[in-house]
PDB file of C-alpha atoms and ligand atoms in Angstrom:
ATOM      1  CA  MET A   1      94.473 131.755 104.781  1.00 97.00           C
ATOM      2  CA  LYS A   2      95.117 129.602 107.863  1.00 98.00           C
ATOM      3  CA  ILE A   3      95.331 125.920 107.071  1.00 98.00           C
ATOM      4  CA  ILE A   4      95.935 122.741 109.080  1.00 98.00           C
ATOM      5  CA  MET A   5      97.079 119.477 107.494  1.00 98.00           C
ATOM      6  CA  LEU A   6      95.665 116.295 109.044  1.00 98.00           C
ATOM      7  CA  GLY A   7      96.449 112.697 108.126  1.00 97.00           C
ATOM      8  CA  ALA A   8      98.524 109.698 109.154  1.00 97.00           C
ATOM      9  CA  PRO A   9     102.315 109.825 109.214  1.00 96.00           C
ATOM     10  CA  GLY A  10     103.384 109.464 105.588  1.00 96.00           C
ATOM     11  CA  ALA A  11     100.014 110.465 104.124  1.00 97.00           C
ATOM     12  CA  GLY A  12     101.687 113.274 102.201  1.00 97.00           C
ATOM     13  CA  LYS A  13     100.956 116.228 104.498  1.00 97.00           C
ATOM     14  CA  GLY A  14     104.416 117.736 104.140  1.00 96.00           C
ATOM     15  CA  THR A  15     104.515 117.220 100.363  1.00 97.00           C
ATOM     16  CA  GLN A  16     101.169 118.987  99.905  1.00 98.00           C
ATOM     17  CA  ALA A  17     101.851 121.654 102.564  1.00 98.00           C
ATOM     18  CA  LYS A  18     104.966 122.790 100.674  1.00 97.00           C
ATOM     19  CA  LYS A  19     103.001 123.086  97.434  1.00 98.00           C
ATOM     20  CA  ILE A  20     100.203 125.028  99.167  1.00 98.00           C
ATOM     21  CA  ALA A  21     102.738 127.359 100.805  1.00 98.00           C
ATOM     22  CA  ALA A  22     104.394 128.078  97.451  1.00 97.00           C
ATOM     23  CA  LYS A  23     101.139 128.661  95.584  1.00 97.00           C
ATOM     24  CA  TYR A  24      99.491 130.901  98.183  1.00 97.00           C
ATOM     25  CA  GLY A  25     102.639 132.669  99.418  1.00 97.00           C
ATOM     26  CA  ILE A  26     102.264 131.642 103.053  1.00 98.00           C
ATOM     27  CA  PRO A  27     104.827 129.932 105.322  1.00 98.00           C
ATOM     28  CA  HIS A  28     104.895 126.158 105.770  1.00 98.00           C
ATOM     29  CA  ILE A  29     105.245 125.450 109.483  1.00 98.00           C
ATOM     30  CA  SER A  30     106.164 121.865 110.341  1.00 97.00           C
ATOM     31  CA  THR A  31     106.631 120.934 113.991  1.00 97.00           C
ATOM     32  CA  GLY A  32     108.567 117.822 112.909  1.00 96.00           C
ATOM     33  CA  ASP A  33     110.994 120.029 110.927  1.00 94.00           C
ATOM     34  CA  ILE A  34     111.357 122.389 113.901  1.00 95.00           C
ATOM     35  CA  PHE A  35     112.145 119.476 116.226  1.00 96.00           C
ATOM     36  CA  ARG A  36     114.613 117.930 113.738  1.00 94.00           C
ATOM     37  CA  ALA A  37     116.385 121.290 113.310  1.00 93.00           C
ATOM     38  CA  ASN A  38     116.706 121.506 117.104  1.00 95.00           C
ATOM     39  CA  ILE A  39     118.087 117.966 117.278  1.00 94.00           C
ATOM     40  CA  LYS A  40     120.638 118.828 114.606  1.00 92.00           C
ATOM     41  CA  GLU A  41     121.682 121.998 116.441  1.00 94.00           C
ATOM     42  CA  GLY A  42     121.909 120.092 119.743  1.00 96.00           C
ATOM     43  CA  THR A  43     119.519 122.362 121.683  1.00 97.00           C
ATOM     44  CA  GLU A  44     117.852 121.427 124.963  1.00 97.00           C
ATOM     45  CA  LEU A  45     114.481 121.203 123.185  1.00 96.00           C
ATOM     46  CA  GLY A  46     116.013 118.916 120.554  1.00 97.00           C
ATOM     47  CA  ARG A  47     117.489 116.646 123.200  1.00 97.00           C
ATOM     48  CA  LYS A  48     114.118 116.291 124.935  1.00 97.00           C
ATOM     49  CA  ALA A  49     112.112 115.868 121.722  1.00 97.00           C
ATOM     50  CA  LYS A  50     114.427 113.161 120.355  1.00 96.00           C
ATOM     51  CA  GLU A  51     113.692 110.842 123.285  1.00 96.00           C
ATOM     52  CA  TYR A  52     110.052 110.703 122.219  1.00 97.00           C
ATOM     53  CA  MET A  53     110.494 110.887 118.452  1.00 96.00           C
ATOM     54  CA  ASP A  54     112.890 107.927 118.316  1.00 94.00           C
ATOM     55  CA  GLN A  55     110.291 105.798 120.091  1.00 94.00           C
ATOM     56  CA  GLY A  56     107.511 106.850 117.708  1.00 94.00           C
ATOM     57  CA  LEU A  57     105.771 108.733 120.530  1.00 96.00           C
ATOM     58  CA  LEU A  58     104.463 112.288 120.533  1.00 97.00           C
ATOM     59  CA  VAL A  59     106.528 115.028 122.090  1.00 97.00           C
ATOM     60  CA  PRO A  60     104.593 116.295 125.171  1.00 97.00           C
ATOM     61  CA  ASP A  61     102.102 119.115 124.568  1.00 96.00           C
ATOM     62  CA  GLU A  62     104.005 121.389 127.012  1.00 95.00           C
ATOM     63  CA  LEU A  63     107.014 121.362 124.687  1.00 96.00           C
ATOM     64  CA  THR A  64     104.945 121.857 121.554  1.00 96.00           C
ATOM     65  CA  CYS A  65     102.089 124.348 122.005  1.00 96.00           C
ATOM     66  CA  ASP A  66     104.026 127.479 123.018  1.00 93.00           C
ATOM     67  CA  LEU A  67     106.487 126.882 120.227  1.00 95.00           C
ATOM     68  CA  VAL A  68     103.725 126.926 117.607  1.00 97.00           C
ATOM     69  CA  VAL A  69     101.890 129.889 119.115  1.00 95.00           C
ATOM     70  CA  ASP A  70     105.185 131.850 119.029  1.00 95.00           C
ATOM     71  CA  ARG A  71     105.849 130.805 115.443  1.00 96.00           C
ATOM     72  CA  ILE A  72     102.432 131.845 114.119  1.00 97.00           C
ATOM     73  CA  SER A  73     102.883 135.218 115.813  1.00 95.00           C
ATOM     74  CA  GLN A  74     105.902 136.050 113.632  1.00 96.00           C
ATOM     75  CA  PRO A  75     105.421 138.778 111.003  1.00 97.00           C
ATOM     76  CA  ASP A  76     105.720 136.368 108.042  1.00 97.00           C
ATOM     77  CA  ALA A  77     102.645 134.500 109.323  1.00 97.00           C
ATOM     78  CA  SER A  78     100.401 137.571 109.415  1.00 95.00           C
ATOM     79  CA  ASN A  79      98.633 136.620 106.160  1.00 94.00           C
ATOM     80  CA  GLY A  80      98.213 132.986 107.138  1.00 98.00           C
ATOM     81  CA  TYR A  81     100.197 129.755 107.177  1.00 98.00           C
ATOM     82  CA  VAL A  82      99.928 126.062 106.590  1.00 98.00           C
ATOM     83  CA  LEU A  83     100.486 124.035 109.759  1.00 98.00           C
ATOM     84  CA  ASP A  84     101.880 120.572 109.094  1.00 98.00           C
ATOM     85  CA  GLY A  85     102.028 118.107 111.990  1.00 97.00           C
ATOM     86  CA  PHE A  86     100.290 120.384 114.484  1.00 98.00           C
ATOM     87  CA  PRO A  87      97.877 119.977 116.188  1.00 98.00           C
ATOM     88  CA  ARG A  88      98.253 116.251 116.855  1.00 98.00           C
ATOM     89  CA  THR A  89      96.194 115.937 120.042  1.00 98.00           C
ATOM     90  CA  ILE A  90      92.900 117.390 121.253  1.00 98.00           C
ATOM     91  CA  PRO A  91      94.663 119.493 123.938  1.00 98.00           C
ATOM     92  CA  GLN A  92      96.932 120.938 121.196  1.00 98.00           C
ATOM     93  CA  ALA A  93      93.887 121.787 119.061  1.00 98.00           C
ATOM     94  CA  GLU A  94      92.209 123.422 122.052  1.00 98.00           C
ATOM     95  CA  ALA A  95      95.348 125.446 122.830  1.00 97.00           C
ATOM     96  CA  LEU A  96      95.487 126.622 119.220  1.00 98.00           C
ATOM     97  CA  THR A  97      91.792 127.546 119.116  1.00 98.00           C
ATOM     98  CA  LYS A  98      92.206 129.509 122.341  1.00 97.00           C
ATOM     99  CA  ALA A  99      95.304 131.375 121.141  1.00 96.00           C
ATOM    100  CA  LEU A 100      93.552 132.288 117.890  1.00 97.00           C
ATOM    101  CA  GLU A 101      90.324 133.308 119.606  1.00 97.00           C
ATOM    102  CA  ALA A 102      92.279 135.707 121.802  1.00 96.00           C
ATOM    103  CA  ARG A 103      93.134 137.591 118.597  1.00 94.00           C
ATOM    104  CA  GLY A 104      89.719 137.231 116.976  1.00 96.00           C
ATOM    105  CA  GLU A 105      91.048 134.670 114.481  1.00 97.00           C
ATOM    106  CA  LYS A 106      90.233 131.113 113.446  1.00 97.00           C
ATOM    107  CA  ILE A 107      91.456 128.285 111.253  1.00 98.00           C
ATOM    108  CA  ASP A 108      89.945 128.506 107.755  1.00 98.00           C
ATOM    109  CA  TYR A 109      90.570 124.951 106.517  1.00 98.00           C
ATOM    110  CA  ALA A 110      91.619 121.608 107.973  1.00 98.00           C
ATOM    111  CA  ILE A 111      92.649 119.255 105.158  1.00 98.00           C
ATOM    112  CA  ASP A 112      92.532 115.534 105.909  1.00 98.00           C
ATOM    113  CA  VAL A 113      94.803 113.607 103.531  1.00 98.00           C
ATOM    114  CA  THR A 114      93.474 110.045 103.684  1.00 98.00           C
ATOM    115  CA  VAL A 115      95.691 107.015 103.014  1.00 97.00           C
ATOM    116  CA  PRO A 116      94.981 103.493 104.360  1.00 96.00           C
ATOM    117  CA  ASP A 117      97.482 102.053 106.859  1.00 94.00           C
ATOM    118  CA  GLU A 118      98.455  99.303 104.390  1.00 92.00           C
ATOM    119  CA  ASN A 119     100.022 101.886 102.069  1.00 94.00           C
ATOM    120  CA  ILE A 120     101.860 103.764 104.764  1.00 94.00           C
ATOM    121  CA  VAL A 121     104.673 101.370 105.671  1.00 88.00           C
ATOM    122  CA  SER A 122     105.934 101.097 102.084  1.00 86.00           C
ATOM    123  CA  ARG A 123     105.696 104.845 101.611  1.00 90.00           C
ATOM    124  CA  MET A 124     107.769 105.466 104.702  1.00 92.00           C
ATOM    125  CA  SER A 125     110.501 102.962 103.885  1.00 90.00           C
ATOM    126  CA  GLY A 126     110.961 104.760 100.545  1.00 94.00           C
ATOM    127  CA  ARG A 127     110.925 108.240 102.031  1.00 95.00           C
ATOM    128  CA  ARG A 128     114.235 110.100 101.961  1.00 96.00           C
ATOM    129  CA  ALA A 129     114.577 113.358 103.841  1.00 95.00           C
ATOM    130  CA  CYS A 130     116.895 116.322 103.665  1.00 94.00           C
ATOM    131  CA  LEU A 131     117.607 117.333 107.247  1.00 89.00           C
ATOM    132  CA  LYS A 132     119.132 120.602 106.046  1.00 90.00           C
ATOM    133  CA  CYS A 133     116.184 122.186 104.203  1.00 91.00           C
ATOM    134  CA  GLY A 134     113.272 119.882 105.101  1.00 90.00           C
ATOM    135  CA  ALA A 135     112.629 118.630 101.549  1.00 94.00           C
ATOM    136  CA  THR A 136     111.292 115.068 101.235  1.00 95.00           C
ATOM    137  CA  TYR A 137     111.544 112.605  98.382  1.00 96.00           C
ATOM    138  CA  HIS A 138     110.464 109.064  97.646  1.00 96.00           C
ATOM    139  CA  LEU A 139     112.700 106.484  95.987  1.00 95.00           C
ATOM    140  CA  VAL A 140     109.910 105.493  93.586  1.00 94.00           C
ATOM    141  CA  TYR A 141     107.143 108.139  93.645  1.00 94.00           C
ATOM    142  CA  ASN A 142     109.169 111.332  93.892  1.00 95.00           C
ATOM    143  CA  PRO A 143     112.864 110.641  93.331  1.00 97.00           C
ATOM    144  CA  PRO A 144     115.513 113.382  93.520  1.00 98.00           C
ATOM    145  CA  LYS A 145     117.290 114.270  90.265  1.00 98.00           C
ATOM    146  CA  LYS A 146     120.530 112.809  91.582  1.00 97.00           C
ATOM    147  CA  GLU A 147     120.325 109.754  93.839  1.00 96.00           C
ATOM    148  CA  GLY A 148     120.925 110.540  97.514  1.00 97.00           C
ATOM    149  CA  VAL A 149     121.270 114.312  96.974  1.00 98.00           C
ATOM    150  CA  CYS A 150     118.726 117.069  97.728  1.00 98.00           C
ATOM    151  CA  ASP A 151     117.549 118.936  94.581  1.00 98.00           C
ATOM    152  CA  ASN A 152     117.020 122.072  96.662  1.00 96.00           C
ATOM    153  CA  CYS A 153     120.220 122.450  98.621  1.00 97.00           C
ATOM    154  CA  GLY A 154     122.628 119.664  97.624  1.00 97.00           C
ATOM    155  CA  ALA A 155     122.750 118.068 101.094  1.00 97.00           C
ATOM    156  CA  GLU A 156     122.765 114.300 101.585  1.00 97.00           C
ATOM    157  CA  LEU A 157     119.371 112.532 101.837  1.00 97.00           C
ATOM    158  CA  VAL A 158     118.722 110.136 104.703  1.00 95.00           C
ATOM    159  CA  LEU A 159     116.194 107.562 105.886  1.00 94.00           C
ATOM    160  CA  ARG A 160     114.829 109.119 109.081  1.00 91.00           C
ATOM    161  CA  ASP A 161     115.431 107.038 112.238  1.00 87.00           C
ATOM    162  CA  ASP A 162     111.693 107.005 112.905  1.00 91.00           C
ATOM    163  CA  ASP A 163     110.818 105.808 109.369  1.00 92.00           C
ATOM    164  CA  LYS A 164     112.047 102.258 110.023  1.00 90.00           C
ATOM    165  CA  PRO A 165     109.101  99.811 109.782  1.00 88.00           C
ATOM    166  CA  GLU A 166     108.895  98.907 113.495  1.00 89.00           C
ATOM    167  CA  THR A 167     108.656 102.589 114.499  1.00 93.00           C
ATOM    168  CA  VAL A 168     106.206 103.385 111.689  1.00 94.00           C
ATOM    169  CA  GLN A 169     103.711 100.833 113.051  1.00 94.00           C
ATOM    170  CA  LYS A 170     103.953 102.449 116.460  1.00 95.00           C
ATOM    171  CA  ARG A 171     103.452 105.926 114.991  1.00 96.00           C
ATOM    172  CA  LEU A 172     100.348 104.674 113.179  1.00 96.00           C
ATOM    173  CA  ASN A 173      98.935 103.385 116.480  1.00 96.00           C
ATOM    174  CA  VAL A 174      99.670 106.736 118.109  1.00 97.00           C
ATOM    175  CA  TYR A 175      98.001 108.488 115.148  1.00 97.00           C
ATOM    176  CA  HIS A 176      94.789 106.473 115.512  1.00 97.00           C
ATOM    177  CA  ALA A 177      94.640 106.921 119.281  1.00 98.00           C
ATOM    178  CA  GLN A 178      95.643 110.569 119.636  1.00 97.00           C
ATOM    179  CA  THR A 179      95.404 112.421 116.316  1.00 97.00           C
ATOM    180  CA  GLN A 180      92.458 110.898 114.450  1.00 97.00           C
ATOM    181  CA  PRO A 181      89.954 112.446 116.937  1.00 98.00           C
ATOM    182  CA  LEU A 182      90.927 115.822 115.443  1.00 98.00           C
ATOM    183  CA  ILE A 183      88.997 114.935 112.292  1.00 98.00           C
ATOM    184  CA  ASP A 184      85.815 115.061 114.311  1.00 98.00           C
ATOM    185  CA  TYR A 185      86.978 118.212 116.144  1.00 98.00           C
ATOM    186  CA  TYR A 186      87.530 120.180 112.914  1.00 98.00           C
ATOM    187  CA  SER A 187      84.496 118.664 111.245  1.00 98.00           C
ATOM    188  CA  LYS A 188      82.364 120.046 114.071  1.00 98.00           C
ATOM    189  CA  ALA A 189      84.116 123.402 113.621  1.00 97.00           C
ATOM    190  CA  GLY A 190      82.860 123.323 110.011  1.00 98.00           C
ATOM    191  CA  VAL A 191      86.282 123.699 108.372  1.00 98.00           C
ATOM    192  CA  LEU A 192      87.214 120.119 107.432  1.00 98.00           C
ATOM    193  CA  PHE A 193      87.545 118.607 103.971  1.00 98.00           C
ATOM    194  CA  SER A 194      89.150 115.329 102.890  1.00 98.00           C
ATOM    195  CA  VAL A 195      91.240 114.434  99.868  1.00 98.00           C
ATOM    196  CA  ASP A 196      92.180 110.987  98.609  1.00 98.00           C
ATOM    197  CA  GLY A 197      95.907 110.799  99.350  1.00 98.00           C
ATOM    198  CA  THR A 198      96.444 107.579  97.382  1.00 97.00           C
ATOM    199  CA  GLN A 199      96.339 109.493  94.090  1.00 98.00           C
ATOM    200  CA  ASP A 200      99.529 110.828  92.563  1.00 96.00           C
ATOM    201  CA  ILE A 201     101.042 113.949  94.120  1.00 97.00           C
ATOM    202  CA  ASP A 202      99.810 116.404  91.461  1.00 98.00           C
ATOM    203  CA  LYS A 203      96.260 115.033  91.492  1.00 98.00           C
ATOM    204  CA  VAL A 204      96.050 115.324  95.288  1.00 98.00           C
ATOM    205  CA  PHE A 205      97.235 118.930  94.970  1.00 98.00           C
ATOM    206  CA  ALA A 206      94.693 119.697  92.235  1.00 98.00           C
ATOM    207  CA  ASP A 207      91.902 118.398  94.497  1.00 98.00           C
ATOM    208  CA  ILE A 208      93.126 120.628  97.336  1.00 98.00           C
ATOM    209  CA  VAL A 209      93.351 123.726  95.133  1.00 98.00           C
ATOM    210  CA  ALA A 210      89.830 123.069  93.842  1.00 98.00           C
ATOM    211  CA  LYS A 211      88.549 123.283  97.433  1.00 97.00           C
ATOM    212  CA  LEU A 212      90.687 126.238  98.547  1.00 96.00           C
ATOM    213  CA  GLY A 213      89.793 128.281  95.486  1.00 84.00           C
TER     214      GLY A 213
HETATM  215  P1  ADP B   1     105.311 112.742 109.797  1.00 89.43           P
HETATM  216  O1  ADP B   1     105.242 113.891 108.830  1.00 89.43           O
HETATM  217  O2  ADP B   1     105.889 111.544 109.173  1.00 89.43           O
HETATM  218  O3  ADP B   1     104.014 112.466 110.482  1.00 89.43           O
HETATM  219  P2  ADP B   1     106.593 114.624 111.509  1.00 89.43           P
HETATM  220  O4  ADP B   1     107.831 115.159 110.920  1.00 89.43           O
HETATM  221  O5  ADP B   1     105.363 115.472 111.439  1.00 89.43           O
HETATM  222  O6  ADP B   1     106.326 113.193 110.903  1.00 89.43           O
HETATM  223  O7  ADP B   1     106.818 114.261 113.034  1.00 89.43           O
HETATM  224  C1  ADP B   1     107.878 113.433 113.447  1.00 89.43           C
HETATM  225  C2  ADP B   1     107.785 113.236 114.957  1.00 89.43           C
HETATM  226  O8  ADP B   1     107.913 114.509 115.608  1.00 89.43           O
HETATM  227  C3  ADP B   1     106.466 112.678 115.471  1.00 89.43           C
HETATM  228  O9  ADP B   1     106.414 111.261 115.397  1.00 89.43           O
HETATM  229  C4  ADP B   1     106.464 113.197 116.909  1.00 89.43           C
HETATM  230  O10 ADP B   1     107.345 112.425 117.733  1.00 89.43           O
HETATM  231  C5  ADP B   1     107.090 114.567 116.759  1.00 89.43           C
HETATM  232  N1  ADP B   1     106.069 115.607 116.542  1.00 89.43           N
HETATM  233  C6  ADP B   1     105.888 116.378 115.444  1.00 89.43           C
HETATM  234  N2  ADP B   1     104.850 117.220 115.609  1.00 89.43           N
HETATM  235  C7  ADP B   1     104.344 116.984 116.838  1.00 89.43           C
HETATM  236  C8  ADP B   1     103.270 117.509 117.605  1.00 89.43           C
HETATM  237  N3  ADP B   1     102.452 118.466 117.105  1.00 89.43           N
HETATM  238  N4  ADP B   1     103.045 117.010 118.851  1.00 89.43           N
HETATM  239  C9  ADP B   1     103.851 116.057 119.358  1.00 89.43           C
HETATM  240  N5  ADP B   1     104.861 115.504 118.694  1.00 89.43           N
HETATM  241  C10 ADP B   1     105.124 115.955 117.451  1.00 89.43           C
HETATM  242  P1  ADP B   2     103.818 113.276 105.852  1.00 89.43           P
HETATM  243  O1  ADP B   2     104.292 114.703 105.944  1.00 89.43           O
HETATM  244  O2  ADP B   2     102.326 113.155 105.916  1.00 89.43           O
HETATM  245  O3  ADP B   2     104.500 112.390 106.833  1.00 89.43           O
HETATM  246  P2  ADP B   2     105.292 113.175 103.309  1.00 89.43           P
HETATM  247  O4  ADP B   2     104.765 114.349 102.562  1.00 89.43           O
HETATM  248  O5  ADP B   2     106.648 113.292 103.892  1.00 89.43           O
HETATM  249  O6  ADP B   2     104.208 112.725 104.428  1.00 89.43           O
HETATM  250  O7  ADP B   2     105.209 111.894 102.351  1.00 89.43           O
HETATM  251  C1  ADP B   2     105.637 110.606 102.801  1.00 89.43           C
HETATM  252  C2  ADP B   2     106.381 109.892 101.676  1.00 89.43           C
HETATM  253  O8  ADP B   2     105.460 109.569 100.620  1.00 89.43           O
HETATM  254  C3  ADP B   2     107.469 110.744 101.029  1.00 89.43           C
HETATM  255  O9  ADP B   2     108.502 109.878 100.629  1.00 89.43           O
HETATM  256  C4  ADP B   2     106.773 111.378  99.808  1.00 89.43           C
HETATM  257  O10 ADP B   2     107.694 111.681  98.760  1.00 89.43           O
HETATM  258  C5  ADP B   2     105.797 110.270  99.406  1.00 89.43           C
HETATM  259  N1  ADP B   2     104.526 110.780  98.872  1.00 89.43           N
HETATM  260  C6  ADP B   2     103.857 111.916  99.243  1.00 89.43           C
HETATM  261  N2  ADP B   2     102.694 112.037  98.558  1.00 89.43           N
HETATM  262  C7  ADP B   2     102.612 110.932  97.752  1.00 89.43           C
HETATM  263  C8  ADP B   2     101.631 110.476  96.803  1.00 89.43           C
HETATM  264  N3  ADP B   2     100.503 111.167  96.561  1.00 89.43           N
HETATM  265  N4  ADP B   2     101.894 109.310  96.178  1.00 89.43           N
HETATM  266  C9  ADP B   2     103.029 108.599  96.438  1.00 89.43           C
HETATM  267  N5  ADP B   2     103.979 108.984  97.318  1.00 89.43           N
HETATM  268  C10 ADP B   2     103.792 110.131  97.965  1.00 89.43           C
HETATM  269 ZN1   ZN B   3     117.802 120.082 101.090  1.00 89.43          ZN
END
């Protein structure tokens, strides 16, 4: 099963993608996590990506598309995957479609997690991330067992630089301008469904599972 998560920053794509990956036994592939891991390791890619990420802008397609095509060609992705945070632009979607077509494959589902902009800023200010294992928490809606510490791996939780309110507003603008058109793109491809992302985490997941079967 090949799945794409769509939705605004903070809509809950990562939270749901991890649950889907666990239930269906497929890898969760997050471009944001890949970029953050590169920043942490101090790679050339990380250095370039950080310039854009810190400003709330998208990393250029040239730095993003090949990376994802390589990743989905790994053996662990042979039975499918859930892509979280990619594609984010029409050219990225077209590059993905083309790479899949070359192998006689296609995306099975694009899941749009819908949350109004008004809810996003408060969600993001409460988000806490583990930069070691990629887990995310929320101070109110999904707190870790021990404050400030990752349940999964014990590392310290942080407020991401790009989750500060002024950057979040910018990311929302970028989302509406560059990523929202993908809803139409995948709707036309006949693979889109939407879920109401304002419900609690387990209810959103139940709605997704009901559609995936
Ligand atoms: P969120 O889950 O909150 O939307 P992500 O972790 O997916 O955030 O992405 C964080 C940042 O990483 C984005 O704001 C953008 O700068 C960069 N990024 C992630 N994925 C992509 C992509 N597919 N294309 C361009 N930039 C990306
Ligand atoms: P995205 O990957 O779309 O940027 P996340 O999955 O990281 O979003 O979720 C953003 C923040 O909102 C996190 O702090 C997460 O714990 C929280 N969150 C996710 N889903 C819900 C939900 N259904 N209700 C309330 N908070 C949620
Ligand atoms: Zn962790």
